[in-house]
Amino acid sequence: MIRVLVVDDEPLIAEAHRAYTEKVPGFEVVGVAHTARDAMAALRAGPVDLVLLDLNLPDKHGLEVARALRAAGSGTDVLAVTSARDVATVRQAVALGVTHYLLKPFTFAAFRDKLDRYARYRSQLPGTGEVAAQHEIDRAFATLRGSPHDSLPKGLDEHTLDLVLGVLRDLAAPAGLSAAEVAARIGASRVTARRYLEHLADAGRVIRNPRYGSPGRPEVEYRPA
C-alpha cells in the first residue's frame, strides 16, 4: 500500500481528499494535517510515501514543507493540490521535485489519474536495485508526466480503454483474464481487446503472464499491475 498524508487547511476539503484517496486501490491515508507544522510532525512520526499538499497553509507556504523534506533528504513524494496558478509557484514546485500539480477544483477522475500514474511510476522504478536500460527510465517518466489522451496509439480510444481497465480492476481473484475473456465482457472482438491489453502492458499498467494447462502454446493472460 502507498501511504498518503493529506494536508489542507480546510477540514471539509481535507476530508474529501482523504475519501478520494481511499477510493483508489493501493493507497491508504495514514494522516491528515491542517497546518505546515502538523504536516511536519506527521512526517516525523511515521513513514509516508506521498503527501497531498495544499500550498495555501495558515502558518507557512506549502512549498516550505516540500523544501524542508528535500533539505532533510526525505524520499517522500509531493503532489501539490492547490488553487495557486501563478507561474512562479509552479516553477518553484518543479524545482523542488513536486511529482504532480493538480489545480482545484478537479474531478475525481482527474485525481484518480494522478494517483494511478504515481502508482505505476513507483512500480516501474522500485526503491532498490538498478535500472537495466535508458528505456526503462524513459518509460517511468512518461508514465508519471504524460497525458493519457496523448499516449494512445492511433485507433484506440479512451472509452474502450476504460472498459478494459474496469474489467481487470473488478477481478475478485489475483488471476488474470485472456484477451478472449476480456472481449466477451466488454462486447468487443478478441483482436480489439488484445490491442488494448497489449498497449496497457507496454505502458506498465497491466502485467502479462502465460497461462498453462491446455495443450499447445500457452495462452497469455493479463492482470492489473
mmCIF file of C-alpha atoms in Angstrom:
data_model
loop_
_atom_site.group_PDB
_atom_site.id
_atom_site.type_symbol
_atom_site.label_atom_id
_atom_site.label_comp_id
_atom_site.label_asym_id
_atom_site.label_seq_id
_atom_site.Cartn_x
_atom_site.Cartn_y
_atom_site.Cartn_z
ATOM 1 C CA MET A 1 0.000 0.000 0.000
ATOM 2 C CA ILE A 2 1.148 3.547 -0.764
ATOM 3 C CA ARG A 3 0.969 5.596 2.439
ATOM 4 C CA VAL A 4 -0.525 9.075 1.985
ATOM 5 C CA LEU A 5 -0.580 12.185 4.174
ATOM 6 C CA VAL A 6 -3.361 14.662 3.321
ATOM 7 C CA VAL A 7 -2.525 18.312 4.079
ATOM 8 C CA ASP A 8 -5.176 21.014 3.662
ATOM 9 C CA ASP A 9 -6.185 23.879 5.939
ATOM 10 C CA GLU A 10 -9.906 23.370 5.221
ATOM 11 C CA PRO A 11 -11.183 20.360 7.228
ATOM 12 C CA LEU A 12 -14.011 19.606 4.796
ATOM 13 C CA ILE A 13 -11.672 19.668 1.804
ATOM 14 C CA ALA A 14 -9.108 17.558 3.641
ATOM 15 C CA GLU A 15 -11.804 15.007 4.413
ATOM 16 C CA ALA A 16 -12.880 14.978 0.752
ATOM 17 C CA HIS A 17 -9.289 14.349 -0.353
ATOM 18 C CA ARG A 18 -8.975 11.576 2.218
ATOM 19 C CA ALA A 19 -12.169 9.939 0.910
ATOM 20 C CA TYR A 20 -10.996 10.292 -2.698
ATOM 21 C CA THR A 21 -7.647 8.705 -1.862
ATOM 22 C CA GLU A 22 -9.204 5.741 -0.120
ATOM 23 C CA LYS A 23 -11.351 5.036 -3.193
ATOM 24 C CA VAL A 24 -8.213 4.406 -5.278
ATOM 25 C CA PRO A 25 -6.892 0.833 -4.885
ATOM 26 C CA GLY A 26 -3.386 0.564 -3.497
ATOM 27 C CA PHE A 27 -3.474 3.768 -1.417
ATOM 28 C CA GLU A 28 -4.103 4.320 2.268
ATOM 29 C CA VAL A 29 -4.326 7.567 4.234
ATOM 30 C CA VAL A 30 -2.044 7.469 7.275
ATOM 31 C CA GLY A 31 -2.712 11.007 8.464
ATOM 32 C CA VAL A 32 -4.470 14.338 7.899
ATOM 33 C CA ALA A 33 -2.937 17.725 8.770
ATOM 34 C CA HIS A 34 -4.281 21.282 8.513
ATOM 35 C CA THR A 35 -1.062 23.276 9.029
ATOM 36 C CA ALA A 36 2.552 23.053 7.906
ATOM 37 C CA ARG A 37 3.612 22.418 11.491
ATOM 38 C CA ASP A 38 1.213 19.486 11.865
ATOM 39 C CA ALA A 39 2.308 18.144 8.489
ATOM 40 C CA MET A 40 5.974 18.106 9.505
ATOM 41 C CA ALA A 41 5.080 16.442 12.812
ATOM 42 C CA ALA A 42 3.143 13.747 10.949
ATOM 43 C CA LEU A 43 6.052 13.191 8.574
ATOM 44 C CA ARG A 44 8.412 12.721 11.501
ATOM 45 C CA ALA A 45 6.002 10.375 13.285
ATOM 46 C CA GLY A 46 5.975 7.590 10.704
ATOM 47 C CA PRO A 47 6.713 6.617 7.107
ATOM 48 C CA VAL A 48 4.822 8.477 4.364
ATOM 49 C CA ASP A 49 5.232 7.773 0.651
ATOM 50 C CA LEU A 50 3.162 10.639 -0.792
ATOM 51 C CA VAL A 51 1.927 13.988 0.543
ATOM 52 C CA LEU A 52 -1.195 15.550 -0.969
ATOM 53 C CA LEU A 53 -0.107 19.103 -0.221
ATOM 54 C CA ASP A 54 -2.210 22.246 -0.246
ATOM 55 C CA LEU A 55 0.060 25.248 -0.785
ATOM 56 C CA ASN A 56 -2.009 27.911 0.987
ATOM 57 C CA LEU A 57 -1.486 26.886 4.596
ATOM 58 C CA PRO A 58 -2.101 29.285 7.508
ATOM 59 C CA ASP A 59 1.361 29.135 9.080
ATOM 60 C CA LYS A 60 3.699 28.535 6.109
ATOM 61 C CA HIS A 61 3.528 28.218 2.356
ATOM 62 C CA GLY A 62 3.119 24.583 1.352
ATOM 63 C CA LEU A 63 6.301 24.688 -0.697
ATOM 64 C CA GLU A 64 8.199 25.314 2.541
ATOM 65 C CA VAL A 65 7.091 21.833 3.580
ATOM 66 C CA ALA A 66 8.406 20.437 0.290
ATOM 67 C CA ARG A 67 11.658 22.366 0.739
ATOM 68 C CA ALA A 68 12.080 21.007 4.280
ATOM 69 C CA LEU A 69 11.564 17.456 3.004
ATOM 70 C CA ARG A 70 14.261 17.873 0.378
ATOM 71 C CA ALA A 71 16.665 19.502 2.848
ATOM 72 C CA ALA A 72 16.196 16.540 5.183
ATOM 73 C CA GLY A 73 16.976 14.093 2.373
ATOM 74 C CA SER A 74 13.491 12.582 2.567
ATOM 75 C CA GLY A 75 12.311 10.313 -0.222
ATOM 76 C CA THR A 76 8.665 11.261 0.359
ATOM 77 C CA ASP A 77 6.997 12.485 -2.829
ATOM 78 C CA VAL A 78 4.696 15.504 -3.049
ATOM 79 C CA LEU A 79 1.544 16.012 -5.099
ATOM 80 C CA ALA A 80 0.545 19.680 -4.923
ATOM 81 C CA VAL A 81 -3.239 20.076 -4.669
ATOM 82 C CA THR A 82 -3.860 23.795 -4.877
ATOM 83 C CA SER A 83 -5.639 26.737 -6.460
ATOM 84 C CA ALA A 84 -2.315 28.593 -6.924
ATOM 85 C CA ARG A 85 -1.918 29.314 -10.634
ATOM 86 C CA ASP A 86 0.960 31.815 -10.725
ATOM 87 C CA VAL A 87 3.914 30.779 -12.842
ATOM 88 C CA ALA A 88 6.477 31.484 -10.117
ATOM 89 C CA THR A 89 4.811 28.985 -7.780
ATOM 90 C CA VAL A 90 4.618 26.352 -10.492
ATOM 91 C CA ARG A 91 8.306 26.832 -11.316
ATOM 92 C CA GLN A 92 9.273 26.549 -7.645
ATOM 93 C CA ALA A 93 7.226 23.369 -7.347
ATOM 94 C CA VAL A 94 9.085 21.841 -10.288
ATOM 95 C CA ALA A 95 12.446 22.904 -8.846
ATOM 96 C CA LEU A 96 11.571 21.200 -5.556
ATOM 97 C CA GLY A 97 10.704 17.941 -7.297
ATOM 98 C CA VAL A 98 6.927 18.084 -6.831
ATOM 99 C CA THR A 99 5.626 14.962 -8.555
ATOM 100 C CA HIS A 100 2.301 16.356 -9.814
ATOM 101 C CA TYR A 101 0.472 19.684 -9.702
ATOM 102 C CA LEU A 102 -3.324 19.363 -9.513
ATOM 103 C CA LEU A 103 -5.403 22.539 -9.718
ATOM 104 C CA LYS A 104 -8.543 22.959 -7.632
ATOM 105 C CA PRO A 105 -11.353 22.384 -8.365
ATOM 106 C CA PHE A 106 -10.933 18.990 -10.001
ATOM 107 C CA THR A 107 -12.946 15.853 -10.682
ATOM 108 C CA PHE A 108 -12.405 12.500 -9.047
ATOM 109 C CA ALA A 109 -11.382 11.115 -12.452
ATOM 110 C CA ALA A 110 -8.541 13.660 -12.691
ATOM 111 C CA PHE A 111 -7.482 12.921 -9.124
ATOM 112 C CA ARG A 112 -7.546 9.163 -9.685
ATOM 113 C CA ASP A 113 -5.488 9.532 -12.866
ATOM 114 C CA LYS A 114 -2.713 11.315 -10.935
ATOM 115 C CA LEU A 115 -2.640 8.612 -8.258
ATOM 116 C CA ASP A 116 -2.794 5.773 -10.791
ATOM 117 C CA ARG A 117 0.135 7.263 -12.695
ATOM 118 C CA TYR A 118 2.088 7.705 -9.495
ATOM 119 C CA ALA A 119 1.481 4.076 -8.519
ATOM 120 C CA ARG A 120 2.627 2.841 -11.936
ATOM 121 C CA TYR A 121 5.711 5.048 -11.760
ATOM 122 C CA ARG A 122 6.640 3.542 -8.386
ATOM 123 C CA SER A 123 6.156 0.022 -9.712
ATOM 124 C CA GLN A 124 8.455 0.738 -12.666
ATOM 125 C CA LEU A 125 11.200 2.289 -10.522
ATOM 126 C CA PRO A 126 11.363 0.299 -7.274
ATOM 127 C CA GLY A 127 13.191 1.711 -4.276
ATOM 128 C CA THR A 128 16.256 -0.529 -4.599
ATOM 129 C CA GLY A 129 18.442 -2.047 -7.312
ATOM 130 C CA GLU A 130 19.333 -0.585 -10.692
ATOM 131 C CA VAL A 131 17.522 0.090 -13.941
ATOM 132 C CA ALA A 132 18.656 -2.076 -16.825
ATOM 133 C CA ALA A 133 18.486 0.493 -19.620
ATOM 134 C CA GLN A 134 17.590 4.040 -20.637
ATOM 135 C CA HIS A 135 14.199 2.993 -21.991
ATOM 136 C CA GLU A 136 13.095 1.904 -18.512
ATOM 137 C CA ILE A 137 13.792 5.394 -17.151
ATOM 138 C CA ASP A 138 12.079 6.998 -20.164
ATOM 139 C CA ARG A 139 9.014 4.784 -19.664
ATOM 140 C CA ALA A 140 8.779 5.642 -15.957
ATOM 141 C CA PHE A 141 8.977 9.383 -16.621
ATOM 142 C CA ALA A 142 6.441 9.112 -19.444
ATOM 143 C CA THR A 143 4.088 7.245 -17.121
ATOM 144 C CA LEU A 144 4.414 9.934 -14.472
ATOM 145 C CA ARG A 145 4.219 13.006 -16.669
ATOM 146 C CA GLY A 146 2.366 12.014 -19.825
ATOM 147 C CA SER A 147 -1.227 12.653 -20.758
ATOM 148 C CA PRO A 148 -3.472 9.599 -21.184
ATOM 149 C CA HIS A 149 -5.035 11.181 -24.280
ATOM 150 C CA ASP A 150 -1.667 11.864 -25.918
ATOM 151 C CA SER A 151 -0.306 8.385 -25.186
ATOM 152 C CA LEU A 152 -2.973 6.360 -27.008
ATOM 153 C CA PRO A 153 -1.906 4.908 -30.368
ATOM 154 C CA LYS A 154 -3.999 5.597 -33.446
ATOM 155 C CA GLY A 155 -7.195 3.540 -33.487
ATOM 156 C CA LEU A 156 -7.538 3.267 -29.686
ATOM 157 C CA ASP A 157 -9.994 5.376 -27.703
ATOM 158 C CA GLU A 158 -10.321 6.343 -24.038
ATOM 159 C CA HIS A 159 -13.809 4.886 -23.580
ATOM 160 C CA THR A 160 -12.821 1.356 -24.612
ATOM 161 C CA LEU A 161 -9.575 1.645 -22.674
ATOM 162 C CA ASP A 162 -11.575 2.479 -19.532
ATOM 163 C CA LEU A 163 -13.845 -0.514 -20.160
ATOM 164 C CA VAL A 164 -10.874 -2.866 -20.414
ATOM 165 C CA LEU A 165 -9.285 -1.434 -17.271
ATOM 166 C CA GLY A 166 -12.604 -1.649 -15.442
ATOM 167 C CA VAL A 167 -12.931 -5.350 -16.240
ATOM 168 C CA LEU A 168 -9.439 -6.063 -14.909
ATOM 169 C CA ARG A 169 -9.901 -3.916 -11.795
ATOM 170 C CA ASP A 170 -13.110 -5.765 -10.937
ATOM 171 C CA LEU A 171 -11.330 -9.104 -10.726
ATOM 172 C CA ALA A 172 -12.024 -10.700 -7.350
ATOM 173 C CA ALA A 173 -9.013 -13.028 -7.593
ATOM 174 C CA PRO A 174 -5.376 -12.299 -8.473
ATOM 175 C CA ALA A 175 -5.611 -14.483 -11.579
ATOM 176 C CA GLY A 176 -5.805 -12.600 -14.860
ATOM 177 C CA LEU A 177 -8.036 -12.747 -17.925
ATOM 178 C CA SER A 178 -7.228 -13.664 -21.506
ATOM 179 C CA ALA A 179 -7.956 -11.336 -24.421
ATOM 180 C CA ALA A 180 -10.920 -13.526 -25.359
ATOM 181 C CA GLU A 181 -12.342 -13.303 -21.833
ATOM 182 C CA VAL A 182 -11.949 -9.528 -21.741
ATOM 183 C CA ALA A 183 -13.524 -9.252 -25.199
ATOM 184 C CA ALA A 184 -16.573 -11.217 -24.056
ATOM 185 C CA ARG A 185 -17.064 -8.923 -21.058
ATOM 186 C CA ILE A 186 -16.842 -5.633 -22.966
ATOM 187 C CA GLY A 187 -18.647 -6.824 -26.105
ATOM 188 C CA ALA A 188 -15.715 -6.457 -28.490
ATOM 189 C CA SER A 189 -13.670 -8.747 -30.701
ATOM 190 C CA ARG A 190 -10.710 -10.691 -29.331
ATOM 191 C CA VAL A 191 -8.363 -8.779 -31.659
ATOM 192 C CA THR A 192 -9.641 -5.434 -30.374
ATOM 193 C CA ALA A 193 -9.334 -6.473 -26.734
ATOM 194 C CA ARG A 194 -5.822 -7.758 -27.333
ATOM 195 C CA ARG A 195 -4.724 -4.428 -28.878
ATOM 196 C CA TYR A 196 -5.841 -2.555 -25.775
ATOM 197 C CA LEU A 197 -4.343 -5.130 -23.425
ATOM 198 C CA GLU A 198 -1.002 -5.079 -25.216
ATOM 199 C CA HIS A 199 -0.953 -1.273 -25.123
ATOM 200 C CA LEU A 200 -1.649 -1.351 -21.384
ATOM 201 C CA ALA A 201 1.046 -3.981 -20.863
ATOM 202 C CA ASP A 202 3.612 -1.934 -22.797
ATOM 203 C CA ALA A 203 2.704 1.096 -20.658
ATOM 204 C CA GLY A 204 3.204 -0.894 -17.468
ATOM 205 C CA ARG A 205 -0.458 -0.687 -16.443
ATOM 206 C CA VAL A 206 -1.134 -4.413 -16.721
ATOM 207 C CA ILE A 207 1.057 -7.482 -16.401
ATOM 208 C CA ARG A 208 1.272 -10.290 -18.951
ATOM 209 C CA ASN A 209 1.580 -13.880 -17.747
ATOM 210 C CA PRO A 210 1.491 -17.170 -19.653
ATOM 211 C CA ARG A 211 -1.452 -19.399 -18.796
ATOM 212 C CA TYR A 212 -0.590 -23.098 -18.851
ATOM 213 C CA GLY A 213 -2.815 -26.130 -18.532
ATOM 214 C CA SER A 214 -4.023 -26.780 -22.075
ATOM 215 C CA PRO A 215 -2.240 -28.471 -24.972
ATOM 216 C CA GLY A 216 -0.215 -26.368 -27.374
ATOM 217 C CA ARG A 217 1.058 -22.849 -26.996
ATOM 218 C CA PRO A 218 0.237 -21.269 -23.596
ATOM 219 C CA GLU A 219 -2.387 -18.523 -23.651
ATOM 220 C CA VAL A 220 -1.484 -15.051 -22.378
ATOM 221 C CA GLU A 221 -3.490 -13.600 -19.517
ATOM 222 C CA TYR A 222 -3.488 -10.060 -18.183
ATOM 223 C CA ARG A 223 -3.971 -8.624 -14.701
ATOM 224 C CA PRO A 224 -3.607 -5.116 -13.201
ATOM 225 C CA ALA A 225 -0.050 -4.022 -12.425
#
